[in-house]
mmCIF file of C-alpha atoms in Angstrom:
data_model
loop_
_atom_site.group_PDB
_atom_site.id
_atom_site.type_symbol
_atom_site.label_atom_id
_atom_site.label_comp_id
_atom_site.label_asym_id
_atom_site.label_seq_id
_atom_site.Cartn_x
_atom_site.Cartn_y
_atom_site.Cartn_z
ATOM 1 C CA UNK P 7 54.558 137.637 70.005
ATOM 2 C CA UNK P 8 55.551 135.003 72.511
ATOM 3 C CA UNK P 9 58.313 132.395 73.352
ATOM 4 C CA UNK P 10 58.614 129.866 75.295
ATOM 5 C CA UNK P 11 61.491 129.450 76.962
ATOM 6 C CA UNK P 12 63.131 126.332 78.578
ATOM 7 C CA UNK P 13 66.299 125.315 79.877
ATOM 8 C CA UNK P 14 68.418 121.947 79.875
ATOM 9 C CA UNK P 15 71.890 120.278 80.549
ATOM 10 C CA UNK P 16 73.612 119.289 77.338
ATOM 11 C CA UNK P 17 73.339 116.131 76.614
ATOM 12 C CA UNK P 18 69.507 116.039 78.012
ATOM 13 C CA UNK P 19 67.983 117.906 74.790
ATOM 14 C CA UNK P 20 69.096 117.730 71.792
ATOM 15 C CA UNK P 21 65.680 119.328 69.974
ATOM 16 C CA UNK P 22 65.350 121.575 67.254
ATOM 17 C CA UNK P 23 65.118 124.596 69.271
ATOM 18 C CA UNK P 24 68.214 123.662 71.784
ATOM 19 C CA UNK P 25 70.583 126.491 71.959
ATOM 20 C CA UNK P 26 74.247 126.308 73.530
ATOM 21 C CA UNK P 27 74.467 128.874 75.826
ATOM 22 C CA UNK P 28 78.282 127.680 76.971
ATOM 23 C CA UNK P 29 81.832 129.423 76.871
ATOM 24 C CA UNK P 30 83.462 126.109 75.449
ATOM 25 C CA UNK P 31 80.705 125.292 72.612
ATOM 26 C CA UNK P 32 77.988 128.231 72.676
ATOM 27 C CA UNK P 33 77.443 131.367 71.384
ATOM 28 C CA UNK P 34 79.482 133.900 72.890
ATOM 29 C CA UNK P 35 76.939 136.296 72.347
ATOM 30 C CA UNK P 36 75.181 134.792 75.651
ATOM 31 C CA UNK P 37 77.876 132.827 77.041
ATOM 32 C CA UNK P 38 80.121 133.484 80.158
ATOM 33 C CA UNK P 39 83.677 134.308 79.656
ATOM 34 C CA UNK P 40 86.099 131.546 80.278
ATOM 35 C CA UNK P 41 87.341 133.731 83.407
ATOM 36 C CA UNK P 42 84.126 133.920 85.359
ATOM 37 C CA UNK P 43 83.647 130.371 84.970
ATOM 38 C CA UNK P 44 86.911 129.051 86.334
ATOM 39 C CA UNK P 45 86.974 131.491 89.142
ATOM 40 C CA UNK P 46 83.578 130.336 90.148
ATOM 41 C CA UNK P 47 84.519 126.639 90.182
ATOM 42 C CA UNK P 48 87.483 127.276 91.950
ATOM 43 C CA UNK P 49 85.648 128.887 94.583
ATOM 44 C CA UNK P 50 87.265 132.364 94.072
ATOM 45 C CA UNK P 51 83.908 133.928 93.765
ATOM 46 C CA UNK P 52 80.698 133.411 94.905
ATOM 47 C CA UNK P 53 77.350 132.964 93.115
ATOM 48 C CA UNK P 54 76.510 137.296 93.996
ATOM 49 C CA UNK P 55 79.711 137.761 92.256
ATOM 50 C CA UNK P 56 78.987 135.747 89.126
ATOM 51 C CA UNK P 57 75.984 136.778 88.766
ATOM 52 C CA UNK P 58 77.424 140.494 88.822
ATOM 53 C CA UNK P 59 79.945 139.777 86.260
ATOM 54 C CA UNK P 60 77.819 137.680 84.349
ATOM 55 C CA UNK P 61 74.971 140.381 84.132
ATOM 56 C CA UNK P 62 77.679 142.716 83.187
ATOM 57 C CA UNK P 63 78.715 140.604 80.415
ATOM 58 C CA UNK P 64 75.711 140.269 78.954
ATOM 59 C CA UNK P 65 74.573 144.403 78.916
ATOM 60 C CA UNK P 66 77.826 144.738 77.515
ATOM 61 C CA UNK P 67 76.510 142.236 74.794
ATOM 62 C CA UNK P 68 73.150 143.577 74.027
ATOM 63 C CA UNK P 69 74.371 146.836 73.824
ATOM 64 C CA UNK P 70 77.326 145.673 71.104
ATOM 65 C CA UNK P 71 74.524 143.239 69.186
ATOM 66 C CA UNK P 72 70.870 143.987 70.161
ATOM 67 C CA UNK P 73 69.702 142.661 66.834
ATOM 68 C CA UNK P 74 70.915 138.658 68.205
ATOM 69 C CA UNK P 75 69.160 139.485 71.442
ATOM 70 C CA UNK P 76 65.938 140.392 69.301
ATOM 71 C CA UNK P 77 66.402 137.887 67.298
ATOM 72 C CA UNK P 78 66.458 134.868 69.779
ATOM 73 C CA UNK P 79 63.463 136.710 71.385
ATOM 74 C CA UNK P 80 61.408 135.516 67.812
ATOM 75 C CA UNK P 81 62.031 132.008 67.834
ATOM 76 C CA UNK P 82 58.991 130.724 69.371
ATOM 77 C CA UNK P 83 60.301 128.388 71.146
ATOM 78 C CA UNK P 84 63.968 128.393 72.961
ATOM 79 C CA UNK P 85 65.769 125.886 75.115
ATOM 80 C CA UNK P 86 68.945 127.439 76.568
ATOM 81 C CA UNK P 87 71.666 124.529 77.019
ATOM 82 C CA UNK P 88 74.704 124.214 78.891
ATOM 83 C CA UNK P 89 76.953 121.969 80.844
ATOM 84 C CA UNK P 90 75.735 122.524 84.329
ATOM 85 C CA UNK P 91 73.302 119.895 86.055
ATOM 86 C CA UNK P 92 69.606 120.954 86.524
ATOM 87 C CA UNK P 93 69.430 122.881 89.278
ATOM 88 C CA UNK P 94 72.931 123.743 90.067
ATOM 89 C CA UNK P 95 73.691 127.523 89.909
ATOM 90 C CA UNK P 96 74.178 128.161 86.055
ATOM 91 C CA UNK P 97 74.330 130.904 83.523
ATOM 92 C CA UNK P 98 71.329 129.252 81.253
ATOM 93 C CA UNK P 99 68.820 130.120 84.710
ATOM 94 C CA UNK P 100 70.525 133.487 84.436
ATOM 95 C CA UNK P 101 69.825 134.345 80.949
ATOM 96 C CA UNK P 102 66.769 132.999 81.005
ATOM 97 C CA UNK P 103 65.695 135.733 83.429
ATOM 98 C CA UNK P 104 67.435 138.670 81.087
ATOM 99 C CA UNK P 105 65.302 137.320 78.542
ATOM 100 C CA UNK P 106 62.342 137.792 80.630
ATOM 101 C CA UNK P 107 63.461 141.156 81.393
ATOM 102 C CA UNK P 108 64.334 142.161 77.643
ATOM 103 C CA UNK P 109 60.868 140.449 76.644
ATOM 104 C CA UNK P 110 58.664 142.941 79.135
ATOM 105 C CA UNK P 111 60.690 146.169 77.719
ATOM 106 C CA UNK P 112 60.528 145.361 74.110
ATOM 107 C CA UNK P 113 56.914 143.486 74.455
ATOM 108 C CA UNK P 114 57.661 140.108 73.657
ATOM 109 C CA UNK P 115 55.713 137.913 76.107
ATOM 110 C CA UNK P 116 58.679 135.298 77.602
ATOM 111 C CA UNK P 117 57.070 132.013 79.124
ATOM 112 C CA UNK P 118 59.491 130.829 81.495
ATOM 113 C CA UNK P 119 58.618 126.660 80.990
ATOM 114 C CA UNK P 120 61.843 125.990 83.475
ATOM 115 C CA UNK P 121 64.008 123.324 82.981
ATOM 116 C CA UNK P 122 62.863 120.673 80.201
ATOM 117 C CA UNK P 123 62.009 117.149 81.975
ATOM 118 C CA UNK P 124 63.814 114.230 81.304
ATOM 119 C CA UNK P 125 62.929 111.784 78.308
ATOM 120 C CA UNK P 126 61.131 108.659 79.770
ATOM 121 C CA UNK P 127 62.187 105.189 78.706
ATOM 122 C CA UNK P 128 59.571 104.025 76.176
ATOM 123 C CA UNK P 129 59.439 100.586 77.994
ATOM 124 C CA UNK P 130 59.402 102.340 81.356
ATOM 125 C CA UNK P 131 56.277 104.835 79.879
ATOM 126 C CA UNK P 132 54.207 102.271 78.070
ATOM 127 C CA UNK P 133 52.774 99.526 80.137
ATOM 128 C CA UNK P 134 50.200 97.162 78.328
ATOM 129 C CA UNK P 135 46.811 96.224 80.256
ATOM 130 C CA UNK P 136 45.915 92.485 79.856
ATOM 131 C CA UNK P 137 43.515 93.412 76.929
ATOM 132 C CA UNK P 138 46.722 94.922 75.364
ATOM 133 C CA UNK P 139 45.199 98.175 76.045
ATOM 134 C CA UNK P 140 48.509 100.912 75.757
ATOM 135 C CA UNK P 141 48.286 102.948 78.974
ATOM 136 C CA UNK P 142 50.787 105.897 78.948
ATOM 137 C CA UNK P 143 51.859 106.440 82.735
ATOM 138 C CA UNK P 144 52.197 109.391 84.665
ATOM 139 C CA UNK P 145 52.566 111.633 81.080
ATOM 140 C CA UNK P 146 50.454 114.699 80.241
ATOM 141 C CA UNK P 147 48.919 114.659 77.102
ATOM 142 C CA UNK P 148 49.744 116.790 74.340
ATOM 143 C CA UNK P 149 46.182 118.514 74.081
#
């Protein structure tokens, strides 16, 4: 068994497998209390700190509901939102990393994808050749 695993601001994703990872809107099984999260923007902690109390949080959680934490391990495919910009310090990067962790112990193989990119503009993505050729620019294909 395997998941892939991706991360994104909300707002960015809003796919079938997005999962709100957030104190204000998420699921509090894997969301930081409202406490860390105000200290931390009010620069009363620092990141060594909130990552502390966050990991706390969340061994606290699996031990109190290990069937959710199983659970979201068997989805496949997993994109853990929240409000934070890419690459900002953020919970979602955090988690992502337990659920690496969890994966190896309980032998679920966790793909770390990293942060999902950015939809392209379809006009911006699709450039016509002059034989009206459709040329998809600087994309990956699917296959």
């Amino acid at each position: 068994m395997e998941l892939h695993l991706y991360t994104a601001q909300i707002g960015k994703y809003k796919g079938p497998d997005a999962y709100d990872v957030t104190v204000k809107s998420g699921d509090i099984n894997f969301a930081p209390t409202w406490d860390i999260v105000q200290a931390w923007k009010a620069g009363e902690i620092n990141w060594d700190t909130y990552t502390q109390r966050y990991r706390e949080l969340m061994l606290s959680s699996y031990k109190r509901n290990q069937r959710v934490w199983h659970e979201i391990l068997e989805k496949g495919v997993l994109t853990l939102l929240c409000y934070c910009r890419a690459e900002d310090h953020c919970n979602r990067y955090l988690l992502a990393d337990f659920l690496i962790k969890l994966g190896e112990k309980i032998g679920v193989t966790v793909i770390n994808e990293g942060e999902r990119p950015l939809p392209v503009k379809e006009e911006a993505a699709n450039i016509r050749d002059k034989d009206h050729q459709l040329l998809v620019g600087n994309q990956q294909s699917l296959f």
